[in-house]
Each structure stands twice: as structure tokens, then as C-alpha cells.
Coordinates of C-alpha atoms and ligand atoms in Angstrom, one line a residue:
X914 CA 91.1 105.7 91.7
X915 CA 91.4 109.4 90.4
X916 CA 95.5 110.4 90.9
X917 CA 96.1 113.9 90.5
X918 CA 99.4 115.5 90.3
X919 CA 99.5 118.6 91.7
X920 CA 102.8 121.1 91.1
X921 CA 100.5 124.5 92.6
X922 CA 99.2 123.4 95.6
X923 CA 95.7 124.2 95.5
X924 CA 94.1 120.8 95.1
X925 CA 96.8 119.7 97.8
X926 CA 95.4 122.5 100.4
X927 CA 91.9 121.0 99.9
X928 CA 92.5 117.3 100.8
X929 CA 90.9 116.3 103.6
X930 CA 93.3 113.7 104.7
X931 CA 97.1 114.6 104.1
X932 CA 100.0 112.0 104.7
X933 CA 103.2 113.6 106.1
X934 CA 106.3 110.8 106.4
X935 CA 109.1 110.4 109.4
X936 CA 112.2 109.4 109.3
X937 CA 114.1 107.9 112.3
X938 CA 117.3 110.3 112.7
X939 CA 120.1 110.7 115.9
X940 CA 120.7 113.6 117.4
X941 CA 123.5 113.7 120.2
X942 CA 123.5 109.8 120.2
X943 CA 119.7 110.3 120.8
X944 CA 117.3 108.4 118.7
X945 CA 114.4 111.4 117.4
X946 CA 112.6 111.9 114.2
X947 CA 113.0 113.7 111.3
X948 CA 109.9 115.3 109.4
X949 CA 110.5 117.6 106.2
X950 CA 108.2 119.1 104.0
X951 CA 105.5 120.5 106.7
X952 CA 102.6 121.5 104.7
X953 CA 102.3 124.8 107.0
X954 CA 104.3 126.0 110.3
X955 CA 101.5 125.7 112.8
X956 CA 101.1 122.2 111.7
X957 CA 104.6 121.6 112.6
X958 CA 104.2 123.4 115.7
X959 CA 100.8 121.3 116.6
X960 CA 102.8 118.0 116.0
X961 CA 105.3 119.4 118.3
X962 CA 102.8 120.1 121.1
X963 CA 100.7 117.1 120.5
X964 CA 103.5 113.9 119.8
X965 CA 103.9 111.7 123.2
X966 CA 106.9 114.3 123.6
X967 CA 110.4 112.1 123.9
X968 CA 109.0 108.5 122.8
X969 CA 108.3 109.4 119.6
X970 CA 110.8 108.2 116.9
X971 CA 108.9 107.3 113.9
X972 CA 109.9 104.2 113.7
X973 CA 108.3 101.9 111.3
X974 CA 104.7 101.5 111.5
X975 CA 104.6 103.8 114.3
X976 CA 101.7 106.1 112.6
X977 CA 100.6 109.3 114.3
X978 CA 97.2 111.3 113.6
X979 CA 96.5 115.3 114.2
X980 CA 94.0 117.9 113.4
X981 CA 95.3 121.3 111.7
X982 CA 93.4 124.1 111.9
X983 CA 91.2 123.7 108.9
X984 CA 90.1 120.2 110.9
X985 CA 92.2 118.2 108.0
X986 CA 93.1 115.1 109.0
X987 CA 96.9 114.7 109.2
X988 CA 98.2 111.3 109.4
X989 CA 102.3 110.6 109.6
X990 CA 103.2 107.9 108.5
X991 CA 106.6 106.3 110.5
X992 CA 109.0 104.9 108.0
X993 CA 112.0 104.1 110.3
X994 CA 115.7 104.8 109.5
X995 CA 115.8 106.9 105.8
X996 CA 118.8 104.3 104.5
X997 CA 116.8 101.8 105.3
X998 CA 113.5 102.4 103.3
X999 CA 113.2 100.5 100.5
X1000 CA 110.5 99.9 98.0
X1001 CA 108.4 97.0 99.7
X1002 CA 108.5 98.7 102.8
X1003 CA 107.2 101.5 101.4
X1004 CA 104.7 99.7 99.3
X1005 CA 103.8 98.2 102.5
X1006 CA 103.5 101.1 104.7
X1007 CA 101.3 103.2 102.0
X1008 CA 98.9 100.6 101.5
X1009 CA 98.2 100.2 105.6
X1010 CA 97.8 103.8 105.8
X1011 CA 95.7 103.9 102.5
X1012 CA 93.1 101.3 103.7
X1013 CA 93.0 103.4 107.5
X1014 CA 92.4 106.0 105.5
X1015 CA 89.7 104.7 103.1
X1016 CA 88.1 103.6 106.2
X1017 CA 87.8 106.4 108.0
X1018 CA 85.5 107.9 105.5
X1019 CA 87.7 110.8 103.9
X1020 CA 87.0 111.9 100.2
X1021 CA 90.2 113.4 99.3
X1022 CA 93.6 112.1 100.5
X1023 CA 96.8 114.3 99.5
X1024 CA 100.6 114.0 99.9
X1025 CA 103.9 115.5 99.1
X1026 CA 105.6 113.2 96.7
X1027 CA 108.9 114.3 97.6
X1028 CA 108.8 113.7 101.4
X1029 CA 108.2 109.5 100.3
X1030 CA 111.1 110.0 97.9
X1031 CA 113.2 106.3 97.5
X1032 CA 116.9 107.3 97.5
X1033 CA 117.5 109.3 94.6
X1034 CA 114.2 107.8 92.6
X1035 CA 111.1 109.7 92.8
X1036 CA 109.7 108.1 89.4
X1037 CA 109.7 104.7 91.3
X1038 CA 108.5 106.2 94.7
X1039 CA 105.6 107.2 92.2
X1040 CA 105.2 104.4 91.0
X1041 CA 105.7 102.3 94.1
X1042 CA 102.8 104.3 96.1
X1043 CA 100.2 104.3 92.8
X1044 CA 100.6 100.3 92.8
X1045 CA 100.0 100.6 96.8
X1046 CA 96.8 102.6 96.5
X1047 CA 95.3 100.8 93.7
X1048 CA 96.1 97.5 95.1
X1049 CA 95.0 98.1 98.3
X1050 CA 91.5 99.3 96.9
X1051 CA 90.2 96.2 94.8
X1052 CA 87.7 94.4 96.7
X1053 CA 85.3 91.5 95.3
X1054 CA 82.1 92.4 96.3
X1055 CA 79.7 91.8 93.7
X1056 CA 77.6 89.6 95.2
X1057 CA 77.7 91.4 98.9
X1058 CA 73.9 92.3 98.9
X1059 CA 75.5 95.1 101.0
X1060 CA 78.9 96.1 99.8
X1061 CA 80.7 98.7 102.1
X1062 CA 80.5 102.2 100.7
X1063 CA 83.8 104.2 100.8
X1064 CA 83.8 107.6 99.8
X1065 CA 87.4 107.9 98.6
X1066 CA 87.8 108.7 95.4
X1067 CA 90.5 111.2 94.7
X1068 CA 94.1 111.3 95.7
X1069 CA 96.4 114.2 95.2
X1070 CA 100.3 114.2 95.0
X1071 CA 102.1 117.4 95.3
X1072 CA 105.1 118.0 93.5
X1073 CA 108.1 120.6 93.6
X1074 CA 109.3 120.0 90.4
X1075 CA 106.9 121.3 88.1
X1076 CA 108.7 120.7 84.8
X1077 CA 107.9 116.7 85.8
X1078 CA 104.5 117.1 85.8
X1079 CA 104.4 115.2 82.4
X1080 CA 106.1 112.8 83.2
X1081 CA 104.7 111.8 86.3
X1082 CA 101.2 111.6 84.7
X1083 CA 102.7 108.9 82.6
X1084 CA 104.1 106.8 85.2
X1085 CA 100.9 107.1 87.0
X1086 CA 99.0 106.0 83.6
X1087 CA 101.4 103.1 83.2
X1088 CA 101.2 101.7 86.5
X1089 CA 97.7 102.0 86.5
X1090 CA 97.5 99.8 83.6
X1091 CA 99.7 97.4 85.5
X1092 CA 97.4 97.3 88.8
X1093 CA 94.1 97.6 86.3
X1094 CA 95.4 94.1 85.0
X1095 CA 96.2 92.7 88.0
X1096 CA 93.1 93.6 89.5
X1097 CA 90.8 92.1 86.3
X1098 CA 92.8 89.2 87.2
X1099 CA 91.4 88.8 90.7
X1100 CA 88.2 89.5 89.9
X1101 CA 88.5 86.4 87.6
X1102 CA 90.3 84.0 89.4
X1103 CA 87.0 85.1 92.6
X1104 CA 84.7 84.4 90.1
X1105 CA 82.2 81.6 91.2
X1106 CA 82.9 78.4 89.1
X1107 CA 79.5 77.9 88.3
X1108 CA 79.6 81.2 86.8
X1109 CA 82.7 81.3 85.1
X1110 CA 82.8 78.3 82.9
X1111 CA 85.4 77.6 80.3
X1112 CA 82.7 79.0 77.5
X1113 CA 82.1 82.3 79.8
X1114 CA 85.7 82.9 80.7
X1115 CA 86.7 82.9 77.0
X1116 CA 84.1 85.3 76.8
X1117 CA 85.1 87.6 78.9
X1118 CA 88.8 87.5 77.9
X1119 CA 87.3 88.5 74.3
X1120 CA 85.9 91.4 75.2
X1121 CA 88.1 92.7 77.2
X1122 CA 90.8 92.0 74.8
X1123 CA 87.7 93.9 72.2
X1124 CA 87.9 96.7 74.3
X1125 CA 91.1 97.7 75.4
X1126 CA 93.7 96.0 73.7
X1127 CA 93.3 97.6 70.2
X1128 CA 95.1 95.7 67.6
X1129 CA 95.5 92.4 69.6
X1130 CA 94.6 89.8 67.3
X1131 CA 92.3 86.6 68.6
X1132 CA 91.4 83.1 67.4
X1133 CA 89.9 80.8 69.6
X1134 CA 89.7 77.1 69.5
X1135 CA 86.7 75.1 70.6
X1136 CA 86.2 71.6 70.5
X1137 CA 85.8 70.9 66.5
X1138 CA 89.1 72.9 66.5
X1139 CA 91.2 71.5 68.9
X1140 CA 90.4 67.9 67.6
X1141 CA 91.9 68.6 64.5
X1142 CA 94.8 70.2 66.2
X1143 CA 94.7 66.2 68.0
X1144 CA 94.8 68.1 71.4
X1145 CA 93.8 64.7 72.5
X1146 CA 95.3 65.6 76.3
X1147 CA 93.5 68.5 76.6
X1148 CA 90.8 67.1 75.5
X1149 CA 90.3 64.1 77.4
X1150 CA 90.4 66.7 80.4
X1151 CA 87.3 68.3 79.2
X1152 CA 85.7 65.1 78.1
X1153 CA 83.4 65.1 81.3
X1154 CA 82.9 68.5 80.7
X1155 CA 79.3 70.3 80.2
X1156 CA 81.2 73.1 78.8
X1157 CA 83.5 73.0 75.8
X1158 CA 87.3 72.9 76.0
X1159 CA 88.5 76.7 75.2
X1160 CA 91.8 77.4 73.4
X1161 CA 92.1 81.2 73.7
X1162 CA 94.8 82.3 71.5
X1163 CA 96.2 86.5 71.4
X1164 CA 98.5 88.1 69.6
X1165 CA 100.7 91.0 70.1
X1166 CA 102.7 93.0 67.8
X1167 CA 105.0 96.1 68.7
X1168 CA 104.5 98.9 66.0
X1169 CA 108.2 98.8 65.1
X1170 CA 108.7 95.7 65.0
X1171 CA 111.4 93.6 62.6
X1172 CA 112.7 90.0 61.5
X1173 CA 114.7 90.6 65.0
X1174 CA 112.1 91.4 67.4
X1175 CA 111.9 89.0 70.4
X1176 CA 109.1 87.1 70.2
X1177 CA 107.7 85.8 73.7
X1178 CA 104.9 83.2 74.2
X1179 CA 102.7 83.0 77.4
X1180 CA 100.6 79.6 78.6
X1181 CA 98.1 79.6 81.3
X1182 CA 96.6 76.7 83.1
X1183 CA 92.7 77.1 82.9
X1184 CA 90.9 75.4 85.1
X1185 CA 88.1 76.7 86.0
X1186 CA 87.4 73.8 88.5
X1187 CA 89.4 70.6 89.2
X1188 CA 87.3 68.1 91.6
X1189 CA 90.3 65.9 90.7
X1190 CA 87.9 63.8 88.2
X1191 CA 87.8 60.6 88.8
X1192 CA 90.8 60.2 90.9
X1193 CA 88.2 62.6 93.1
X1194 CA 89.6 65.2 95.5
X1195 CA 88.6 64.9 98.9
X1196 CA 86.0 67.7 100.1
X1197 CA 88.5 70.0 101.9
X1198 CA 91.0 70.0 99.0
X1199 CA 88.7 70.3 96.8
X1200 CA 87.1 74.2 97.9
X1201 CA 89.2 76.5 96.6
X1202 CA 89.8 74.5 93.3
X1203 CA 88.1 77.5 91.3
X1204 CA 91.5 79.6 91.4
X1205 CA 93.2 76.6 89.1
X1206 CA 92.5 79.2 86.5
X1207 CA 95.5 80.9 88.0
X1208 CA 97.7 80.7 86.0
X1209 CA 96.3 81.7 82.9
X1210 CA 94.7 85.0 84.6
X1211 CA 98.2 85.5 85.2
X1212 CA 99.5 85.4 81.7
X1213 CA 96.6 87.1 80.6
X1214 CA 97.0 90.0 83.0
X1215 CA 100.6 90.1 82.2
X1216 CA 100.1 90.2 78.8
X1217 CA 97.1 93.2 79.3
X1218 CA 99.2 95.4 81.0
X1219 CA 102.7 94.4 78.8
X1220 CA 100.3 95.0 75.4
X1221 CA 98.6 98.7 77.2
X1222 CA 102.3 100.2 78.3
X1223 CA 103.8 98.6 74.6
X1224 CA 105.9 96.3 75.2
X1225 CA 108.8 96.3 72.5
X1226 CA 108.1 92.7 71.9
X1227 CA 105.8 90.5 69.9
X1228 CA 103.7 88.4 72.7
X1229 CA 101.8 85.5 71.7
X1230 CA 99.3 84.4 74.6
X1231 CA 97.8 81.2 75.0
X1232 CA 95.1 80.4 77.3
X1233 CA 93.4 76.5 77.6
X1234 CA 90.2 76.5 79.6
X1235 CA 88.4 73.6 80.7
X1236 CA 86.7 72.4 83.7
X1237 CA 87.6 68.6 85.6
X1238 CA 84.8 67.3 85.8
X1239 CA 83.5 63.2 86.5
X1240 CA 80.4 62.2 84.4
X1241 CA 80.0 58.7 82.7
X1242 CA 82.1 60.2 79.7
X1243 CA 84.9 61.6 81.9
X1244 CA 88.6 59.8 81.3
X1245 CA 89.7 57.2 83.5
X1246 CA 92.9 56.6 85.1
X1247 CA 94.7 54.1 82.9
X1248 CA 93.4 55.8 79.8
X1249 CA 96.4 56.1 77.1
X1250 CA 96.0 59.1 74.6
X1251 CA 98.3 60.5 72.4
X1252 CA 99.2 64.1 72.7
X1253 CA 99.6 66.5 70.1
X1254 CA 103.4 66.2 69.6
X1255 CA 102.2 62.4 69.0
X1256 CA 103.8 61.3 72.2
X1257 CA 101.6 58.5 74.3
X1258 CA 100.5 59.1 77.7
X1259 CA 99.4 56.8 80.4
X1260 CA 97.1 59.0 82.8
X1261 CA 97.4 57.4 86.5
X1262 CA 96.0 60.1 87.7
X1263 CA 93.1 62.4 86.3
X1264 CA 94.2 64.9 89.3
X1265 CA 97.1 65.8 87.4
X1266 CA 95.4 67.0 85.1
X1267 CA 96.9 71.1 84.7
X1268 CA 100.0 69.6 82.9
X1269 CA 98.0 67.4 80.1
X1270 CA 95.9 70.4 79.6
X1271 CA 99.5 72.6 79.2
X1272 CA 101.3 69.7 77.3
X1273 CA 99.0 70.1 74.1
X1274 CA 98.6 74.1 74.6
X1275 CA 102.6 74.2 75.0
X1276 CA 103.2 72.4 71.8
X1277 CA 100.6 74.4 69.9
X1278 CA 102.4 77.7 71.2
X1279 CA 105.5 75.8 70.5
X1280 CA 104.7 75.9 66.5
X1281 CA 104.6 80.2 66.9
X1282 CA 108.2 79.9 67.0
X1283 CA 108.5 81.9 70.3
X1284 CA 112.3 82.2 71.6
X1285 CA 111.2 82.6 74.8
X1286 CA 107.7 80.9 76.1
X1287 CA 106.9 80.9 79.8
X1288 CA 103.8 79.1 81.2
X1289 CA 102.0 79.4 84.6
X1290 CA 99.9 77.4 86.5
X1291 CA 98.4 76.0 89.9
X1292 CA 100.4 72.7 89.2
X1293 CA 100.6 71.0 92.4
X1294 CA 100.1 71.0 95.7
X1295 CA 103.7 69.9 96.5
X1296 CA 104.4 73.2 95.7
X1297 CA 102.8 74.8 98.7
X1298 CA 104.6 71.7 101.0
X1299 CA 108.1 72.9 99.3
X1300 CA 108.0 76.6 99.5
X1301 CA 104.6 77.5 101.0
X1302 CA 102.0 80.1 100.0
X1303 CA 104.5 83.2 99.6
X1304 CA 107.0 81.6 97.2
X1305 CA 106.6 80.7 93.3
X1306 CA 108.3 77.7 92.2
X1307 CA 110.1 78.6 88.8
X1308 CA 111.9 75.4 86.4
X1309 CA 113.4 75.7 83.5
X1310 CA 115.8 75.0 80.2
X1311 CA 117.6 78.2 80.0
X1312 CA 120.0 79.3 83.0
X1313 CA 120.2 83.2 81.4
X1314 CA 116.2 83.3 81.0
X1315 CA 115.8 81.9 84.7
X1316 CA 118.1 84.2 85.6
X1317 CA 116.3 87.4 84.3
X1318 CA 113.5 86.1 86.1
X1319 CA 114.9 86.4 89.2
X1320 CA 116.0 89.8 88.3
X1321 CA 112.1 91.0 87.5
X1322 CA 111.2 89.1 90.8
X1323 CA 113.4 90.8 92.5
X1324 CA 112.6 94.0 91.0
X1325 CA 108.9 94.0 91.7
X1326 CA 109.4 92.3 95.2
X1327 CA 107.9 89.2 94.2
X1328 CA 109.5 86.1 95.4
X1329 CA 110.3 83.3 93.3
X1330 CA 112.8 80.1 93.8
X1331 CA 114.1 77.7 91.4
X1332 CA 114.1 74.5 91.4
X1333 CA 115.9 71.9 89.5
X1334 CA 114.6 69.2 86.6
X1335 CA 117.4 66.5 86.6
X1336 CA 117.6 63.7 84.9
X1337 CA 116.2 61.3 87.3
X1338 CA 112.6 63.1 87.4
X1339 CA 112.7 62.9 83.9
X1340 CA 113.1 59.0 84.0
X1341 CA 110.1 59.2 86.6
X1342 CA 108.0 60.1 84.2
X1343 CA 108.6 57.3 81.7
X1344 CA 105.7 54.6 81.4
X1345 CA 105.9 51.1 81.2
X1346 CA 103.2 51.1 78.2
X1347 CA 103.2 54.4 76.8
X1348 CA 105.9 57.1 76.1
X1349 CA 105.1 59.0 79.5
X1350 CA 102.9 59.1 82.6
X1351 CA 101.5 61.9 84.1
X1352 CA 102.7 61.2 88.0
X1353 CA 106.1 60.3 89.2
X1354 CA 106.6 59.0 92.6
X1355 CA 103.8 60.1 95.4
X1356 CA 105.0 62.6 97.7
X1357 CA 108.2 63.2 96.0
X1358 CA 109.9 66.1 94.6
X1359 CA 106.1 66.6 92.7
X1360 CA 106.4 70.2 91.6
X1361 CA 109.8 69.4 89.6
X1362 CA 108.2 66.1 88.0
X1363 CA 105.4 68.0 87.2
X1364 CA 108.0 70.5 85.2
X1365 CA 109.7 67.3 83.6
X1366 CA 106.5 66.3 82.0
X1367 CA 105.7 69.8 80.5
X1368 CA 109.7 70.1 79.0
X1369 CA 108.3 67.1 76.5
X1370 CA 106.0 69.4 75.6
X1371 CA 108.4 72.5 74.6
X1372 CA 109.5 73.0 71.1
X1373 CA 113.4 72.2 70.3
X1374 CA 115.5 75.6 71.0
X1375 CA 113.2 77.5 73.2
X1376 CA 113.9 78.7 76.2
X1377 CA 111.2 77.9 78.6
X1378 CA 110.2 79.3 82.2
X1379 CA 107.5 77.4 84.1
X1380 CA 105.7 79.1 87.2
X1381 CA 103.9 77.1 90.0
X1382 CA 101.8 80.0 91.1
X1383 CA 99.9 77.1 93.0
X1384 CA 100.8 78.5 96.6
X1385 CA 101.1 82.9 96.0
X1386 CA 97.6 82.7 93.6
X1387 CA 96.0 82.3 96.6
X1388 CA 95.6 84.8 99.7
X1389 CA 98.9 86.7 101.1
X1390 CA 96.8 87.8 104.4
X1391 CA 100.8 89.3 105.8
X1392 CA 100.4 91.5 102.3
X1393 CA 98.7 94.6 103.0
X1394 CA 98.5 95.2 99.2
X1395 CA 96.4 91.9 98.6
X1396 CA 92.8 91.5 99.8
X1397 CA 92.4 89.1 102.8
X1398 CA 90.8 86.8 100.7
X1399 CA 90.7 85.8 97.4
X1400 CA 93.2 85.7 94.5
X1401 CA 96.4 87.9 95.6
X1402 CA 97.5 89.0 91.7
X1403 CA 100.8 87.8 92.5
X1404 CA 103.6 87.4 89.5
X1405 CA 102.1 89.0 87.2
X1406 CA 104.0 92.0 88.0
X1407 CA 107.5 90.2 88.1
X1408 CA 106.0 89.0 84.3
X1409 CA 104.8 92.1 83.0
X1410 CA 109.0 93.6 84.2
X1411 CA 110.1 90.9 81.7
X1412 CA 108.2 91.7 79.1
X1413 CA 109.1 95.9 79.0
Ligands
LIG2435 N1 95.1 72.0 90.9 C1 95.9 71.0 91.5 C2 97.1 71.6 92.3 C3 96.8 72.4 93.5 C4 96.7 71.8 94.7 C5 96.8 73.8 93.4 C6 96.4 72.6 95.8 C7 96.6 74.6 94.5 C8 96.4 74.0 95.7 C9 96.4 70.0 90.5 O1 95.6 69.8 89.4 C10 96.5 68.7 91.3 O2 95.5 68.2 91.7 N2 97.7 68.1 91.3 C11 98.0 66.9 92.0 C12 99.0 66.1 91.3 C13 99.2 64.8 91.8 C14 98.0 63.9 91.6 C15 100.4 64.2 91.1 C16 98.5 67.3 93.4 O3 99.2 68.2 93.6 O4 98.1 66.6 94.4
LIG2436 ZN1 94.1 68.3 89.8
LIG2437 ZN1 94.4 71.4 88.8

């Protein structure tokens, strides 16, 4: 979307939608509203006339529309009580009354930036609305015969403070970069699967990376390669495969960059379909299964945006595609195969197949030295029966690093919960003929066994961060910012906070 700023006015006057915002205020004990910034007097005047006189108290959500006398459309937005606004309810609010908007038909929407203003933080109000609209506008409709026209395409911001102007044109930039990742992201994770095969996925990740990540340096690994890596797990994943195993590797260096520079590493899950292989998902689990690429859209989108705004650290991104497939060569439970770090694994289950695919792609990232390496994924369903679609499981080594996860969640309104790898599920995971098996005990604590297989995977001394993106991958229909179906773009926001 075009975002203008617009410190004169003119380009403001001709919008012909305009968003005004009310506050809830009291007057004599009396509950009323509060409107600043009124683009002219007789606009004020007509609200005046036309509001549902003494019931009107702009409390949240309550949205209210009038003609001026130019016939613009004016639409204001109810936010509730001032002190109580806060960043997702704004984000919230905006993208509503961006989508009513949109589909109404105007061309040119307009607001004064100030009268949103956060507190004391108009950068982040910026920032928070520019993430709203561009959010709220992604649709997947490539293979609608008839995709809905909209003829939005411009949105102005005024300003008051013109000496900003700068400055607010780079915040707009950078968070467009943010929601331009997050939106590539979607589209990949929508993609059909018989489409978007491992070999076309590390395609596209190529040339995207070939055109707008300038510098970013890219080896990939294919099947001759990853065999004499002895990436035997991920392998045996892919060994029913018509497509071959992909090992995209990226990486990232800050221009001033030293000995000291903190180096972080990024693994994605890539599966670009599980049918659960031989240990075969039923038909209704198994729709859907084209979002197990989750994960790595996730790191890859978080390590788009991180590498477009420059991040201040070196990123190293690893991405291991393959599809689950069952074919006479396909791997069979009670297979034993040795994983790259040379441990011995007794697959029970060729459904759990996401954290044999990470195991080999961990320890390869694992040999970049990272001090920090975080992987995502679409681990398990016993995710979604722990902490449902809206929340991401995080596990870890590193109490500090889980911490400042938290902190970017919390930051970018994203919610994440930890949960704990003790000892016990560790033992789990033990096999009676090999080093290791890849299920603990059914129906049990399965997201945190999950995690205790991958730590055998993670290189001594770093500090590691595992996401179960397996539940907020998927569709956040009480989101207005996410479409109402398909991939919701979740995390990689809280991601892309850690690494600026
Ligand atoms: N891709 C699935 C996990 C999943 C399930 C993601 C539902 C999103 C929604 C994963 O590969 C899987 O099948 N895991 C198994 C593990 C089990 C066999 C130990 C699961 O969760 O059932
Ligand atoms: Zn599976
Ligand atoms: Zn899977």
C-alpha cells in the first residue's frame, strides 16, 4: 500500500475517506466523548447534529460514519477510555476500520496521526497503524478466477510536526519491510502442496533472497550434499520423496561487524506436506498438513525483514525442506538411522517426523558456532491440546534467552508460553536399541518431548529457543489483522524484535 505522510494538508483534504478517533471522557460524573483534531468546524458541528445525541460515548468499537460537505466519507473510530488504549487495541481497531473501509470502495483513506497518538509515542502509533493496514490487506487470491477488486490504494497520514517528516518515512519503510515479510510468508505457507515442493520452495526462497536481500550469502544442499553431511534423519524423511530433500542455508552479516558481534542462527521445519508416512494420518488430520512448512517461513520471514531493516547481528538461516511422503522406498517405523551428530535413532513413528528433519539441520547449524540459535516448527499437535491455536509453545536451555523472548512477545503482542524440558522427558526419549526414539509416551506432555529430542541435537554452549508455531501458524479468525483463512504470520514479528 502507498503511505504518504503529509505535514501540509493538501493530500489530507483530498482523501476521500478520513478517520477521526474518540475518546471516552466524564464530564460532571457523566460518561461523553472526547474528539480532538476536527479536520474543519462544520464537520464538528455536523457530528454534533447527526450523533444519536446523549448515547454516544465512543466507546470501543463503537464506530460512527458522516458525510462533510465535500461528500467525504468521515468514519470515527471509538477507542474507549484514552488511559486505556494500548497498542493491540489499537492495532485491532485500525485494521477493522481499514477492511470496512477497503470495502466500501474508497480510493484514498486519510488520518491525523496525532489524534491515534499511544501515550507519549507517536513513532510506535505509526508504526502500530502501518502494521494494521498492511496486514489487514494481504489476501491469497491467486487462484480466485475472480479475485475481488478494491480500489484502495493510497493512504495519507497528517502530521503537525513537520520537522518529523523524515523520520516518519522511515518508520513507515521499516515496518513495511516487517509486514512485506510476513506477508511473503503467508503466501508461502497458502501455497498448494502440489505446487510448492521442496525443489520449488527452495526456489523461490533463492530468488527472493536474489532480489532483495543484497549481500545475503546462499548455499544450498541437495541430496548428494546432505549425504555426505550423513544427514541420514533428514534424509530418511525425504526417502519417499519425488522431490529432493532441500537444505537452504543464508547468511547475514552486519556491515560493522567484529570478532564480538552476536551471532544468531534460525531453523525452520519444512514440510511442505506430512501425510504422516507410513504411520499414515487419518483424512481429516491430514488437510491442512501443507502449513508444516511453518516454521521455516517463519524464520525465513524473520530473517527477511531482520536482514532489510539491518539488524546489528550476524544471522545464519537454515531452512530443511522435504515432503512426508509413503512410496515403497519410504522409511518404516522401526527403522534405526544414525543422525548426523552420530547418535542412533529408533523411529516408532514416521509422523514425528519435523524433529528428525530439525535434529540433522540443528546440528549442521550447530557447527556455525551461533551463540544463540532458535528453531521453529509445526511440531505437534499436542501443542494445540495444551495451549490452543492462539498461543506458541517456547522450550529451552537458557533462562535469560527465554526470557528476552517473552519480552519481544510481549512487545509485538504476540503470545508465547513456556514450557518446561525436565529430566524425565528426556529419559522418555531413550531407546531400548538405539541411543534415542523419536516418541515418548502417547498423549503425554508431547510438545515438551518433542523439545527433548531436538536439545540432543544442539551444539554444547548454545543457547537454544524452540517454537511450536503448530497452533498460531494456522488461522487467528478473532485477529482482525490475520486473514480468515490461511497462514496467520504469527511470531515472526516477536522474532524479527529479537533480532534488532
Ligand atoms: N506436523 C505434525 C504436527 C501438527 C499436528 C501440526 C497438527 C499442526 C497441526 C507433526 O509432524 C506430527 O504429526 N506430530 C505427531 C507426533 C506424534 C506422532 C508423536 C503428532 O503431533 O501427532
Ligand atoms: Zn508428522
Ligand atoms: Zn509434521
Amino acid at each position: 500500500m502507498k503511505i504518504t505522510i503529509d505535514a501540509i494538508g493538501k493530500q489530507f483534504e483530498a482523501c476521500s475517506t478520513k478517520f477521526h478517533s474518540a475518546f471516552t471522557t466524564e464530564v460532571n460524573k457523566k460518561k461523553t466523548y472526547d474528539i480532538k483534531h476536527w479536520a474543519s468546524k462544520n464537520m464538528k458541528a455536523d457530528f454534533e447534529r447527526l450523533r444519536p445525541s446523549k448515547e454516544y460515548d465512543a466507546s470501543k468499537d463503537y464506530e460512527f460514519t458522516l458525510n462533510d460537505e465535500a461528500g467525504t466519507v468521515i468514519r470515527i473510530l471509538g477507542l474507549g477510555e484514552k488511559k486505556n488504549l494500548d497498542a493491540e487495541k489499537l492495532r485491532r481497531t485500525f485494521s477493522k476500520a481499514f477492511k470496512i473501509a477497503k470495502a466500501s470502495g474508497t480510493d484514498k483513506i486519510g488520518f491525523m496521526l496525532d489524534s491515534f497518538k499511544l501515550k507519549t509515542d507517536l513513532a510506535k502509533t505509526l508504526s502500530i497503524i502501518v502494521e494494521a493496514i498492511e496486514l489487514s490487506n494481504y489476501t491469497f487470491d491467486k487462484y480466485k478466477s475472480k479475485a475481488v477488486k478494491t480500489n484502495l490504494n493510497e493512504v495519507v497520514i497528517l502530521v503537525s510536526d513537520k520537522k518529523s517528516v523524515k523520520k516518519f518515512e522511515q518508520i513507515i519503510q521499516s515496518t513495511q519491510n516487517v509486514c512485506e515479510s510476513v506477508n511473503i510468508a503467508r503466501d508461502l505457507v497458502n501455497e498448494a502442496p502440489n505446487v510448492l515442493h521442496s525443489e520449488e520452495y527452495s526456489k523461490r526462497i533463492q530468488a527472493d533472497v536474489k532480489k532483495n536481500l543484497k549481500g545475503v550469502k546462499v548455499k544450498v544442499l541437495g541430496e548428494k550434499e546432505l549425504l555426505k553431511e550423513n544427514c541420514n534423519l533428514f534424509l530418511s524423511v525425504n526417502a519417499g520423496s519425488a522431490f529432493e530433500a532441500q537444505l537452504v542455508h543464508l547468511e547475514y552479516n552486519p556491515k560493522k561487524s567484529t570478532k564480538k558481534t552476536k551471532h544468531v542462527a534460525l531453523v525452520g521445519k519444512g514440510l511442505t506436506f506430512d501425510t504422516g508416512g507410513y504411520s499414515l494420518k487419518p483424512g481429516a488430520s491430514m488437510m491442512g498438513m501443507k502449513f508444516d512448512m511453518g516454521g521455516s517461513a517463519t524464520v525465513y520471514a524473520a530473517f527477511r525483514a531482520a536482514v532489510l531493516n539491518g539488524s546489528p547481528y550476524k544471522i545464519s538461516c537454515f531452512l530443511g525442506m522435504t515432503d512426508n511422503m509413503v512410496s515403497e522406498l519410504a522409511t518404516t517405523p522401526d527403522s534405526i538411522v544414525t543422525a548426523r551428530n552420530g547418535k542412533t535413532v529408533e523411529i516408532l513413528n514416521t509422523d514425528a517426523e519435523g524433529r528428525l528433519v530439525l535434529a540433522d539441520v540443528l546440528s549442521y547449524a550447530s557447527d556455525t558456532k551461533p551463540d544463540v540459535m532458535f528453531d521453529a516448527a509445526t511440531l505437534t499437535g499436542a501443542c494445540l491440546v495444551a495451549l490452543g491455536d492462539e498461543v506458541c509453545a517456547i522450550l529451552g536451555n537458557d533462562e535469560k534467552t527465554i526470557n528476552d523472548v517473552k519480552k519481544s512477545a510481549k512487545s509485538t503482542d504476540e503470545l508465547v508460553w513456556e514450557l518446561p524440558i525436565i529430566p524425565e522427558f528426556r529419559e522418555q526419549m531413550k531407546s531400548s536399541v538405539a541411543d534415542l526414539k523419536n516418541i515418548g509416551k502417547p498423549g503425554k506432555a508431547g510438545t515438551a518431548t518433542a523439545a527433548a529430542f531436538l536439545e540432543e541435537f544442539v551444539g554444547e554452549g548454545i543457547k537454544w529457543v524452540h517454537f511450536d508455531v503448530a497452533g498460531t501458524c494456522g488461522p487467528q479468525a478473532h485477529l482482525p489483522y490475520c486473514p480468515e483463512v490461511g497462514c496467520s504470520g504469527l511470531i515472526i514479528r516477536t522474532m524479527y524484535n529479537y533480532l534488532t
